Amino acid sequence: MTSIAMGGVSKYFDAGETVANYRLTLEVVDGEFLVFLGPSGCGKTTALRLIAGLEQPSEGAIYFDNERVDGRSPSSRNVAMVFQNYALYPHMTVAENIGYPLRVRGVPPDERDRKVEAVTTLLHIEDQVEKKPAALSGGQRQRVALARAIIREPSVFLLDEPLSNLDAKLRQEMRIELKRLQNELDITTVYVTHNQEEAMSMADRVVVMNQGTIQQVAPPQELYERPRTAWVARFIGSPPMNLFEGTRQNGSIDFGEAGAVELDSVVRAGETDDPVDTTPPEDGTTASVVTSDVQGEVALGVRPEDLTITTSRPTTGNVIEGRVDTVEPLGEYVLVNVTVNDQLVNAKLADGTVSRDERVYLTFDNDDAYLYDENGELVG
Amino acid sequence: MTDEDPLKPTGIDAGSETTSDRDQYLRTEEIPETAPAADLDWRTRIAETIPSSRRTLTYLVAITIAVLWIVPFIGLFMASFRPLSEIIGGWWHVEGMSFTLENYYQAWDYSTAPMGRALRNTFIVTIPAVLVVMLLGVMAAYPFARFEFPLKTTLFFLILLVMAAPPELVAMGNYNALHEFGLFDTYMGLILIHIGWGLGWVILFLRNYLLGIPEELEEAARIDGASRYQIFRTIILPLSTPALVSVAVIQFTWVWNAFFFPLVFMRSPELYLAPQVLPLMTGRVQVEWGMIAAGSIMTMAVPVILFLLLERYYKRGMVAAVAD
Amino acid sequence: MSLRDQLDAVIADTDRPYGLAVDRDKAIAIAVFLVPGLTLFTIFSVGPIAYSAIGSFYSWDTFTMEHFIGLDNWIRSFTDPLIVNWSNMRELQYPMGALTHNLLWVVLHVPASTFLGLAIALLFADLKGRRILRSMVFAGFTVPPIVIGLVLMFVYDPQAGIFNEFLRVIGQGHLVRNWTQSPQVAIYALIAGGIWVHTGFSMLLYSSALSAIDPSLIESAKVDGAGAWRRFWDIIWPLVKPVTAVVVIMGIIWVMRMFDIVYAAGGAAGGPNHAYSVLGIEVYRAAFRPQIDYGMAMVVALLQLFIVAPLALYIARMR
């Protein structure tokens, strides 16, 4: 029963030369499954290590419930952690590995054995207890690492890219099992990954990080439907969202030779949803401000799955013109790469009847468009 | 489509009409476990097992060199079991050879300093010197491998300096120091000197080894609730066992074989170490080859047997100590 | 929500220092691990070296330091014919002085044992039973050096020595002599013995470097049509070259420390009339044999260190 709070936490390395985390402020609710998602080097692992106590923050504070824990050693925080490479002790058997947290705490051997038996049964590795880690498969090692983490009923459960060393099939299985386990144990969990599929499928909320800072904190669905910045938009989705770069001009967005799109329609569409809770500093979010004759660089975001392609120019709706570059038939769908003003965008189609170098028209619904200002913030 | 050559490519379209899928793809059960017997006739088999003449020559040269290399030791070994007259005549004459243990008895009870006692003294000095160096060495190596602390670079430099220094350089200072402590001409004095002298390379060697242990394991242990000392005892020590065995073998050999330190610090004949006794045996008039050979064999047997038993650790340690 | 309030309070003064209990625990742990070992290391290794460095500038009454005399010990040592004997060097007569003998060891022993080590390592590289062959060549390195010295005396003995028997067999009977006791040739006999022992060590280092070479490199060279000679110069040699630096430097260190073998063959005098004395022997005699001259012993021992220290640091830098 633990909630975690980070307030203005920064971490610098190399005597301040490297900024790993900058002013992270974040709450993890009791029992929540929170995922840190970001590209490698974005500081997500450092954030996790700060919570674990393996690193101490350069500034800021970390609370577990009402207790301040920064400056304390990991052992006094009652956290458990699963490492990317599992960090199983190679000289101990599986049973010794799993029992280690209890052994260093002076739990008597018979009680230890009982608990080891219980968790190994829970994780279906009861047949492996006498083996050394080297004799186990990747999936079994993963389970041993999990067993070692949950055996002492930690108040916080930390996982650092735990599935990245497994093959695709196993990863999917473990994903489901992890989620189930977390539901059953109801332990506050912080999970770090660079794999968005993992993040989206397991998380209650996702923390998207880039360059040491938090880009967006949101439940998976909201993250997909309403990326707060152009960076998040480009990061989430596979393939990610297309961002058409254009200029705002007299109530429309001009894409040069590729055409123009009415600004009103796009922004109004955005307003039908909940108002954006992050307030861009100058531009404001209301349609009146946006539609005024301010000029500037903007990016119009449309997901590949929301684009449709026609070969003849439609008369109504939003139309952007382009030329087919390549067509990739992927079985499940066809990915069409289209050049729009030297920019390559993708469209996911059910079937691809277009061919290379054909002139095509990309259309999309108002509801599926996102507008980002020159700072990359979501406008509508 | 020809029938003469089944391996001739038929072209990508050829199969579509004339061969069915069943001909084109093999089922897994059809794959034999071993190569078909017909492919391996006895001629090729024999040709494969008998090396080429050039290869045979290489083996001959290699074995000759290796045997030549140990000829002096073979001579020493044979001399140790033969009476002096036969040794003078040449140990390589094997006809009419007689076998005697007289040389060993003589060396064992050698009047100035019996080898029996000298060997015991050598053990008394060597074993603690090795064990203590291992323990203190791995303890000191751990912070060197993992933590930053003041003067680390300076200490590092000093260790390198001591490793380069000849043992003669510390003899004068230690001679005066042991007199000061009242430890001159005692087991304890020599043991301490060997420990202080060996620690340098042991710390450096073990540090390099510890750097190879993933830090993640220690972090996992910290999360699991282990203190720094528990981590050292339950994670670091067991994981450095191979390196510690290398240290043990090499340090044992070094201390056992050491001649200069005992020569300087052990002055009473009752305390003489085995290597110290051997040059005394050369005598004045006729060199007692038999007794010297027997004493040498007894002295070298211990490190050589240790080397043969733990050869892998010895070699790996030697290479790592200088090349890593 | 109380958490929220706390957070706000914290954000208000984020740079408030917070007691780092972990750091103190860590510092104590580091001290506990380091202190016992480093104490002994300092007392018995670093201390005596510093003592010698300082003492080399003082005059000594046997074992007692007296007063500062500047470079006197240094000048006296370098002009002592036991260290460098200029007149004998001009006539190419032994003894030429311990330093000269040591340098002769370096010049003859080091290249020979390095080359032989590489040759034997290459010869054994892909043979079956190479472990046994290597152990046979290496075994001498594990034998006490004092025994090596006695074995050399035995091998070179005029009657019992197999080397003289070998000379007789090949019809060079007139060369038979007691090699280790003949002043003008003894040093070469001992150097040959040193090469015999030390080659095993060079071979071991080269063997491990050779086994680290990716076999696919050799195979690809074979595919490219390179003969054995080309393969050695284009692939093997460039890859084992860094090891050569280590082998050579370890050889120099070993030779500069030479003591036991010379002592066994020639006693504390370093052979008849110091014919093959080395620096280590001179230190021992100056420090622990009458006439005791601590100042000179310290200078000569420091000289040994100065010759090898830059090389050792070079190896350390290479890593």
mmCIF file with all atom_site columns, C-alpha atoms in Angstrom, chain C residues 33-196:
data_model
loop_
_atom_site.group_PDB
_atom_site.id
_atom_site.type_symbol
_atom_site.label_atom_id
_atom_site.label_alt_id
_atom_site.label_comp_id
_atom_site.label_asym_id
_atom_site.label_entity_id
_atom_site.label_seq_id
_atom_site.pdbx_PDB_ins_code
_atom_site.Cartn_x
_atom_site.Cartn_y
_atom_site.Cartn_z
_atom_site.occupancy
_atom_site.B_iso_or_equiv
_atom_site.pdbx_formal_charge
_atom_site.auth_seq_id
_atom_site.auth_comp_id
_atom_site.auth_asym_id
_atom_site.auth_atom_id
_atom_site.pdbx_PDB_model_num
ATOM 1   C CA . PHE C 1 33  ? 37.819 -2.829  3.158   1.00 0.00 ? 33  PHE C CA 1
ATOM 2   C CA . LEU C 1 34  ? 40.895 -0.776  2.381   1.00 0.00 ? 34  LEU C CA 1
ATOM 3   C CA . VAL C 1 35  ? 42.649 -0.104  5.647   1.00 0.00 ? 35  VAL C CA 1
ATOM 4   C CA . PRO C 1 36  ? 44.013 -3.549  6.664   1.00 0.00 ? 36  PRO C CA 1
ATOM 5   C CA . GLY C 1 37  ? 45.575 -4.306  3.299   1.00 0.00 ? 37  GLY C CA 1
ATOM 6   C CA . LEU C 1 38  ? 46.884 -0.852  2.611   1.00 0.00 ? 38  LEU C CA 1
ATOM 7   C CA . THR C 1 39  ? 48.443 -0.616  6.068   1.00 0.00 ? 39  THR C CA 1
ATOM 8   C CA . LEU C 1 40  ? 50.599 -3.692  5.502   1.00 0.00 ? 40  LEU C CA 1
ATOM 9   C CA . PHE C 1 41  ? 51.303 -2.602  1.948   1.00 0.00 ? 41  PHE C CA 1
ATOM 10  C CA . THR C 1 42  ? 52.491 0.790   3.161   1.00 0.00 ? 42  THR C CA 1
ATOM 11  C CA . ILE C 1 43  ? 54.610 -0.497  6.039   1.00 0.00 ? 43  ILE C CA 1
ATOM 12  C CA . PHE C 1 44  ? 56.393 -3.273  4.161   1.00 0.00 ? 44  PHE C CA 1
ATOM 13  C CA . SER C 1 45  ? 56.511 -2.039  0.565   1.00 0.00 ? 45  SER C CA 1
ATOM 14  C CA . VAL C 1 46  ? 55.967 1.674   0.073   1.00 0.00 ? 46  VAL C CA 1
ATOM 15  C CA . GLY C 1 47  ? 57.700 2.678   3.297   1.00 0.00 ? 47  GLY C CA 1
ATOM 16  C CA . PRO C 1 48  ? 60.960 0.815   2.644   1.00 0.00 ? 48  PRO C CA 1
ATOM 17  C CA . ILE C 1 49  ? 61.116 2.216   -0.902  1.00 0.00 ? 49  ILE C CA 1
ATOM 18  C CA . ALA C 1 50  ? 60.734 5.751   0.432   1.00 0.00 ? 50  ALA C CA 1
ATOM 19  C CA . TYR C 1 51  ? 63.315 4.897   3.107   1.00 0.00 ? 51  TYR C CA 1
ATOM 20  C CA . SER C 1 52  ? 65.771 3.816   0.443   1.00 0.00 ? 52  SER C CA 1
ATOM 21  C CA . ALA C 1 53  ? 65.059 6.887   -1.675  1.00 0.00 ? 53  ALA C CA 1
ATOM 22  C CA . ILE C 1 54  ? 65.796 9.171   1.271   1.00 0.00 ? 54  ILE C CA 1
ATOM 23  C CA . GLY C 1 55  ? 68.616 7.067   2.677   1.00 0.00 ? 55  GLY C CA 1
ATOM 24  C CA . SER C 1 56  ? 70.529 7.168   -0.596  1.00 0.00 ? 56  SER C CA 1
ATOM 25  C CA . PHE C 1 57  ? 71.369 10.818  0.193   1.00 0.00 ? 57  PHE C CA 1
ATOM 26  C CA . TYR C 1 58  ? 72.627 10.117  3.731   1.00 0.00 ? 58  TYR C CA 1
ATOM 27  C CA . SER C 1 59  ? 75.776 8.666   5.181   1.00 0.00 ? 59  SER C CA 1
ATOM 28  C CA . TRP C 1 60  ? 75.416 5.427   7.132   1.00 0.00 ? 60  TRP C CA 1
ATOM 29  C CA . ASP C 1 61  ? 77.090 3.874   10.152  1.00 0.00 ? 61  ASP C CA 1
ATOM 30  C CA . THR C 1 62  ? 76.296 0.264   9.230   1.00 0.00 ? 62  THR C CA 1
ATOM 31  C CA . PHE C 1 63  ? 72.498 0.238   9.748   1.00 0.00 ? 63  PHE C CA 1
ATOM 32  C CA . THR C 1 64  ? 72.066 3.702   11.235  1.00 0.00 ? 64  THR C CA 1
ATOM 33  C CA . MET C 1 65  ? 71.300 6.780   9.184   1.00 0.00 ? 65  MET C CA 1
ATOM 34  C CA . GLU C 1 66  ? 73.698 9.586   10.010  1.00 0.00 ? 66  GLU C CA 1
ATOM 35  C CA . HIS C 1 67  ? 73.648 12.840  8.087   1.00 0.00 ? 67  HIS C CA 1
ATOM 36  C CA . PHE C 1 68  ? 72.844 14.307  4.695   1.00 0.00 ? 68  PHE C CA 1
ATOM 37  C CA . ILE C 1 69  ? 75.695 14.003  2.223   1.00 0.00 ? 69  ILE C CA 1
ATOM 38  C CA . GLY C 1 70  ? 74.003 14.917  -1.028  1.00 0.00 ? 70  GLY C CA 1
ATOM 39  C CA . LEU C 1 71  ? 75.023 12.871  -4.044  1.00 0.00 ? 71  LEU C CA 1
ATOM 40  C CA . ASP C 1 72  ? 78.097 11.257  -2.485  1.00 0.00 ? 72  ASP C CA 1
ATOM 41  C CA . ASN C 1 73  ? 76.595 7.754   -2.398  1.00 0.00 ? 73  ASN C CA 1
ATOM 42  C CA . TRP C 1 74  ? 75.441 8.133   -5.982  1.00 0.00 ? 74  TRP C CA 1
ATOM 43  C CA . ILE C 1 75  ? 78.789 9.305   -7.290  1.00 0.00 ? 75  ILE C CA 1
ATOM 44  C CA . ARG C 1 76  ? 80.643 6.621   -5.324  1.00 0.00 ? 76  ARG C CA 1
ATOM 45  C CA . SER C 1 77  ? 78.360 3.901   -6.666  1.00 0.00 ? 77  SER C CA 1
ATOM 46  C CA . PHE C 1 78  ? 78.572 4.925   -10.295 1.00 0.00 ? 78  PHE C CA 1
ATOM 47  C CA . THR C 1 79  ? 82.347 5.109   -10.208 1.00 0.00 ? 79  THR C CA 1
ATOM 48  C CA . ASP C 1 80  ? 82.699 1.761   -8.439  1.00 0.00 ? 80  ASP C CA 1
ATOM 49  C CA . PRO C 1 81  ? 84.216 -0.782  -10.852 1.00 0.00 ? 81  PRO C CA 1
ATOM 50  C CA . LEU C 1 82  ? 81.832 -3.377  -9.395  1.00 0.00 ? 82  LEU C CA 1
ATOM 51  C CA . ILE C 1 83  ? 78.972 -1.466  -10.991 1.00 0.00 ? 83  ILE C CA 1
ATOM 52  C CA . VAL C 1 84  ? 80.607 -0.267  -14.206 1.00 0.00 ? 84  VAL C CA 1
ATOM 53  C CA . ASN C 1 85  ? 84.154 -1.358  -14.944 1.00 0.00 ? 85  ASN C CA 1
ATOM 54  C CA . TRP C 1 86  ? 85.275 0.932   -17.759 1.00 0.00 ? 86  TRP C CA 1
ATOM 55  C CA . SER C 1 87  ? 88.824 -0.376  -18.175 1.00 0.00 ? 87  SER C CA 1
ATOM 56  C CA . ASN C 1 88  ? 87.708 -4.015  -18.499 1.00 0.00 ? 88  ASN C CA 1
ATOM 57  C CA . MET C 1 89  ? 84.955 -2.984  -20.901 1.00 0.00 ? 89  MET C CA 1
ATOM 58  C CA . ARG C 1 90  ? 87.533 -1.403  -23.184 1.00 0.00 ? 90  ARG C CA 1
ATOM 59  C CA . GLU C 1 91  ? 89.447 -4.689  -23.223 1.00 0.00 ? 91  GLU C CA 1
ATOM 60  C CA . LEU C 1 92  ? 86.245 -6.754  -23.434 1.00 0.00 ? 92  LEU C CA 1
ATOM 61  C CA . GLN C 1 93  ? 87.326 -8.580  -20.299 1.00 0.00 ? 93  GLN C CA 1
ATOM 62  C CA . TYR C 1 94  ? 84.965 -9.833  -17.618 1.00 0.00 ? 94  TYR C CA 1
ATOM 63  C CA . PRO C 1 95  ? 84.042 -8.586  -15.062 1.00 0.00 ? 95  PRO C CA 1
ATOM 64  C CA . MET C 1 96  ? 82.686 -5.479  -16.731 1.00 0.00 ? 96  MET C CA 1
ATOM 65  C CA . GLY C 1 97  ? 80.578 -4.405  -13.788 1.00 0.00 ? 97  GLY C CA 1
ATOM 66  C CA . ALA C 1 98  ? 77.129 -5.429  -12.574 1.00 0.00 ? 98  ALA C CA 1
ATOM 67  C CA . LEU C 1 99  ? 75.226 -2.798  -14.542 1.00 0.00 ? 99  LEU C CA 1
ATOM 68  C CA . THR C 1 100 ? 76.985 -3.791  -17.756 1.00 0.00 ? 100 THR C CA 1
ATOM 69  C CA . HIS C 1 101 ? 76.233 -7.458  -17.064 1.00 0.00 ? 101 HIS C CA 1
ATOM 70  C CA . ASN C 1 102 ? 72.587 -6.655  -16.458 1.00 0.00 ? 102 ASN C CA 1
ATOM 71  C CA . LEU C 1 103 ? 72.378 -4.717  -19.725 1.00 0.00 ? 103 LEU C CA 1
ATOM 72  C CA . LEU C 1 104 ? 74.069 -7.587  -21.526 1.00 0.00 ? 104 LEU C CA 1
ATOM 73  C CA . TRP C 1 105 ? 71.346 -9.858  -20.146 1.00 0.00 ? 105 TRP C CA 1
ATOM 74  C CA . VAL C 1 106 ? 68.753 -7.449  -21.528 1.00 0.00 ? 106 VAL C CA 1
ATOM 75  C CA . VAL C 1 107 ? 70.352 -7.314  -24.955 1.00 0.00 ? 107 VAL C CA 1
ATOM 76  C CA . LEU C 1 108 ? 70.846 -11.072 -25.353 1.00 0.00 ? 108 LEU C CA 1
ATOM 77  C CA . HIS C 1 109 ? 68.207 -12.701 -23.195 1.00 0.00 ? 109 HIS C CA 1
ATOM 78  C CA . VAL C 1 110 ? 65.165 -10.586 -23.981 1.00 0.00 ? 110 VAL C CA 1
ATOM 79  C CA . PRO C 1 111 ? 65.168 -10.799 -27.807 1.00 0.00 ? 111 PRO C CA 1
ATOM 80  C CA . ALA C 1 112 ? 66.074 -14.485 -27.727 1.00 0.00 ? 112 ALA C CA 1
ATOM 81  C CA . SER C 1 113 ? 63.398 -15.545 -25.253 1.00 0.00 ? 113 SER C CA 1
ATOM 82  C CA . THR C 1 114 ? 60.800 -13.371 -26.981 1.00 0.00 ? 114 THR C CA 1
ATOM 83  C CA . PHE C 1 115 ? 61.562 -14.799 -30.400 1.00 0.00 ? 115 PHE C CA 1
ATOM 84  C CA . LEU C 1 116 ? 61.731 -18.390 -29.159 1.00 0.00 ? 116 LEU C CA 1
ATOM 85  C CA . GLY C 1 117 ? 58.526 -17.913 -27.209 1.00 0.00 ? 117 GLY C CA 1
ATOM 86  C CA . LEU C 1 118 ? 56.684 -16.736 -30.307 1.00 0.00 ? 118 LEU C CA 1
ATOM 87  C CA . ALA C 1 119 ? 58.166 -19.499 -32.445 1.00 0.00 ? 119 ALA C CA 1
ATOM 88  C CA . ILE C 1 120 ? 57.184 -22.224 -30.013 1.00 0.00 ? 120 ILE C CA 1
ATOM 89  C CA . ALA C 1 121 ? 53.735 -20.716 -29.481 1.00 0.00 ? 121 ALA C CA 1
ATOM 90  C CA . LEU C 1 122 ? 53.166 -20.761 -33.251 1.00 0.00 ? 122 LEU C CA 1
ATOM 91  C CA . LEU C 1 123 ? 54.521 -24.284 -33.551 1.00 0.00 ? 123 LEU C CA 1
ATOM 92  C CA . PHE C 1 124 ? 52.215 -25.613 -30.815 1.00 0.00 ? 124 PHE C CA 1
ATOM 93  C CA . ALA C 1 125 ? 49.235 -23.447 -31.752 1.00 0.00 ? 125 ALA C CA 1
ATOM 94  C CA . ASP C 1 126 ? 47.013 -26.007 -33.472 1.00 0.00 ? 126 ASP C CA 1
ATOM 95  C CA . LEU C 1 127 ? 48.481 -29.313 -32.373 1.00 0.00 ? 127 LEU C CA 1
ATOM 96  C CA . LYS C 1 128 ? 46.621 -31.921 -30.399 1.00 0.00 ? 128 LYS C CA 1
ATOM 97  C CA . GLY C 1 129 ? 48.034 -32.187 -26.904 1.00 0.00 ? 129 GLY C CA 1
ATOM 98  C CA . ARG C 1 130 ? 49.286 -28.616 -27.038 1.00 0.00 ? 130 ARG C CA 1
ATOM 99  C CA . ARG C 1 131 ? 48.389 -28.158 -23.390 1.00 0.00 ? 131 ARG C CA 1
ATOM 100 C CA . ILE C 1 132 ? 50.855 -30.853 -22.363 1.00 0.00 ? 132 ILE C CA 1
ATOM 101 C CA . LEU C 1 133 ? 53.521 -29.552 -24.732 1.00 0.00 ? 133 LEU C CA 1
ATOM 102 C CA . ARG C 1 134 ? 53.104 -26.023 -23.402 1.00 0.00 ? 134 ARG C CA 1
ATOM 103 C CA . SER C 1 135 ? 53.216 -27.220 -19.807 1.00 0.00 ? 135 SER C CA 1
ATOM 104 C CA . MET C 1 136 ? 56.487 -29.015 -20.495 1.00 0.00 ? 136 MET C CA 1
ATOM 105 C CA . VAL C 1 137 ? 58.078 -25.847 -21.835 1.00 0.00 ? 137 VAL C CA 1
ATOM 106 C CA . PHE C 1 138 ? 56.519 -23.689 -19.137 1.00 0.00 ? 138 PHE C CA 1
ATOM 107 C CA . ALA C 1 139 ? 57.273 -25.960 -16.162 1.00 0.00 ? 139 ALA C CA 1
ATOM 108 C CA . GLY C 1 140 ? 60.746 -24.468 -15.652 1.00 0.00 ? 140 GLY C CA 1
ATOM 109 C CA . PHE C 1 141 ? 59.160 -21.139 -14.857 1.00 0.00 ? 141 PHE C CA 1
ATOM 110 C CA . THR C 1 142 ? 57.410 -22.603 -11.815 1.00 0.00 ? 142 THR C CA 1
ATOM 111 C CA . VAL C 1 143 ? 60.604 -24.175 -10.433 1.00 0.00 ? 143 VAL C CA 1
ATOM 112 C CA . PRO C 1 144 ? 62.388 -22.137 -7.741  1.00 0.00 ? 144 PRO C CA 1
ATOM 113 C CA . PRO C 1 145 ? 65.021 -20.011 -9.524  1.00 0.00 ? 145 PRO C CA 1
ATOM 114 C CA . ILE C 1 146 ? 67.594 -21.160 -7.015  1.00 0.00 ? 146 ILE C CA 1
ATOM 115 C CA . VAL C 1 147 ? 67.030 -24.720 -8.265  1.00 0.00 ? 147 VAL C CA 1
ATOM 116 C CA . ILE C 1 148 ? 67.391 -23.438 -11.830 1.00 0.00 ? 148 ILE C CA 1
ATOM 117 C CA . GLY C 1 149 ? 70.783 -22.037 -10.897 1.00 0.00 ? 149 GLY C CA 1
ATOM 118 C CA . LEU C 1 150 ? 71.860 -25.390 -9.422  1.00 0.00 ? 150 LEU C CA 1
ATOM 119 C CA . VAL C 1 151 ? 70.516 -27.259 -12.442 1.00 0.00 ? 151 VAL C CA 1
ATOM 120 C CA . LEU C 1 152 ? 72.607 -24.996 -14.695 1.00 0.00 ? 152 LEU C CA 1
ATOM 121 C CA . MET C 1 153 ? 75.700 -25.826 -12.663 1.00 0.00 ? 153 MET C CA 1
ATOM 122 C CA . PHE C 1 154 ? 74.837 -29.477 -13.058 1.00 0.00 ? 154 PHE C CA 1
ATOM 123 C CA . VAL C 1 155 ? 74.257 -29.188 -16.818 1.00 0.00 ? 155 VAL C CA 1
ATOM 124 C CA . TYR C 1 156 ? 77.526 -27.310 -17.336 1.00 0.00 ? 156 TYR C CA 1
ATOM 125 C CA . ASP C 1 157 ? 79.589 -29.553 -15.023 1.00 0.00 ? 157 ASP C CA 1
ATOM 126 C CA . PRO C 1 158 ? 82.727 -30.825 -16.813 1.00 0.00 ? 158 PRO C CA 1
ATOM 127 C CA . GLN C 1 159 ? 82.070 -34.499 -15.966 1.00 0.00 ? 159 GLN C CA 1
ATOM 128 C CA . ALA C 1 160 ? 78.432 -34.863 -14.900 1.00 0.00 ? 160 ALA C CA 1
ATOM 129 C CA . GLY C 1 161 ? 77.061 -32.173 -17.191 1.00 0.00 ? 161 GLY C CA 1
ATOM 130 C CA . ILE C 1 162 ? 75.090 -33.190 -20.245 1.00 0.00 ? 162 ILE C CA 1
ATOM 131 C CA . PHE C 1 163 ? 76.098 -30.045 -22.131 1.00 0.00 ? 163 PHE C CA 1
ATOM 132 C CA . ASN C 1 164 ? 79.757 -31.063 -22.106 1.00 0.00 ? 164 ASN C CA 1
ATOM 133 C CA . GLU C 1 165 ? 78.744 -34.608 -23.039 1.00 0.00 ? 165 GLU C CA 1
ATOM 134 C CA . PHE C 1 166 ? 76.894 -33.096 -25.995 1.00 0.00 ? 166 PHE C CA 1
ATOM 135 C CA . LEU C 1 167 ? 80.061 -31.217 -27.017 1.00 0.00 ? 167 LEU C CA 1
ATOM 136 C CA . ARG C 1 168 ? 82.056 -34.459 -26.814 1.00 0.00 ? 168 ARG C CA 1
ATOM 137 C CA . VAL C 1 169 ? 79.472 -36.292 -28.911 1.00 0.00 ? 169 VAL C CA 1
ATOM 138 C CA . ILE C 1 170 ? 79.569 -33.697 -31.681 1.00 0.00 ? 170 ILE C CA 1
ATOM 139 C CA . GLY C 1 171 ? 83.368 -33.783 -31.638 1.00 0.00 ? 171 GLY C CA 1
ATOM 140 C CA . GLN C 1 172 ? 83.985 -30.488 -29.942 1.00 0.00 ? 172 GLN C CA 1
ATOM 141 C CA . GLY C 1 173 ? 85.674 -32.091 -26.931 1.00 0.00 ? 173 GLY C CA 1
ATOM 142 C CA . HIS C 1 174 ? 88.287 -29.348 -26.721 1.00 0.00 ? 174 HIS C CA 1
ATOM 143 C CA . LEU C 1 175 ? 85.536 -26.908 -25.650 1.00 0.00 ? 175 LEU C CA 1
ATOM 144 C CA . VAL C 1 176 ? 84.646 -28.964 -22.575 1.00 0.00 ? 176 VAL C CA 1
ATOM 145 C CA . ARG C 1 177 ? 85.043 -26.947 -19.399 1.00 0.00 ? 177 ARG C CA 1
ATOM 146 C CA . ASN C 1 178 ? 83.220 -25.940 -16.229 1.00 0.00 ? 178 ASN C CA 1
ATOM 147 C CA . TRP C 1 179 ? 81.161 -23.315 -17.980 1.00 0.00 ? 179 TRP C CA 1
ATOM 148 C CA . THR C 1 180 ? 79.689 -21.566 -14.956 1.00 0.00 ? 180 THR C CA 1
ATOM 149 C CA . GLN C 1 181 ? 83.089 -21.088 -13.376 1.00 0.00 ? 181 GLN C CA 1
ATOM 150 C CA . SER C 1 182 ? 85.009 -19.837 -16.429 1.00 0.00 ? 182 SER C CA 1
ATOM 151 C CA . PRO C 1 183 ? 85.006 -16.060 -16.067 1.00 0.00 ? 183 PRO C CA 1
ATOM 152 C CA . GLN C 1 184 ? 85.036 -15.120 -19.749 1.00 0.00 ? 184 GLN C CA 1
ATOM 153 C CA . VAL C 1 185 ? 82.187 -17.387 -20.891 1.00 0.00 ? 185 VAL C CA 1
ATOM 154 C CA . ALA C 1 186 ? 80.155 -18.044 -17.754 1.00 0.00 ? 186 ALA C CA 1
ATOM 155 C CA . ILE C 1 187 ? 77.776 -15.134 -18.281 1.00 0.00 ? 187 ILE C CA 1
ATOM 156 C CA . TYR C 1 188 ? 76.761 -16.481 -21.704 1.00 0.00 ? 188 TYR C CA 1
ATOM 157 C CA . ALA C 1 189 ? 76.178 -19.901 -20.218 1.00 0.00 ? 189 ALA C CA 1
ATOM 158 C CA . LEU C 1 190 ? 73.916 -18.376 -17.588 1.00 0.00 ? 190 LEU C CA 1
ATOM 159 C CA . ILE C 1 191 ? 72.084 -16.227 -20.133 1.00 0.00 ? 191 ILE C CA 1
ATOM 160 C CA . ALA C 1 192 ? 71.395 -19.359 -22.166 1.00 0.00 ? 192 ALA C CA 1
ATOM 161 C CA . GLY C 1 193 ? 69.929 -20.874 -19.007 1.00 0.00 ? 193 GLY C CA 1
ATOM 162 C CA . GLY C 1 194 ? 67.834 -17.779 -18.430 1.00 0.00 ? 194 GLY C CA 1
ATOM 163 C CA . ILE C 1 195 ? 66.476 -18.030 -21.967 1.00 0.00 ? 195 ILE C CA 1
ATOM 164 C CA . TRP C 1 196 ? 65.684 -21.682 -21.362 1.00 0.00 ? 196 TRP C CA 1
#
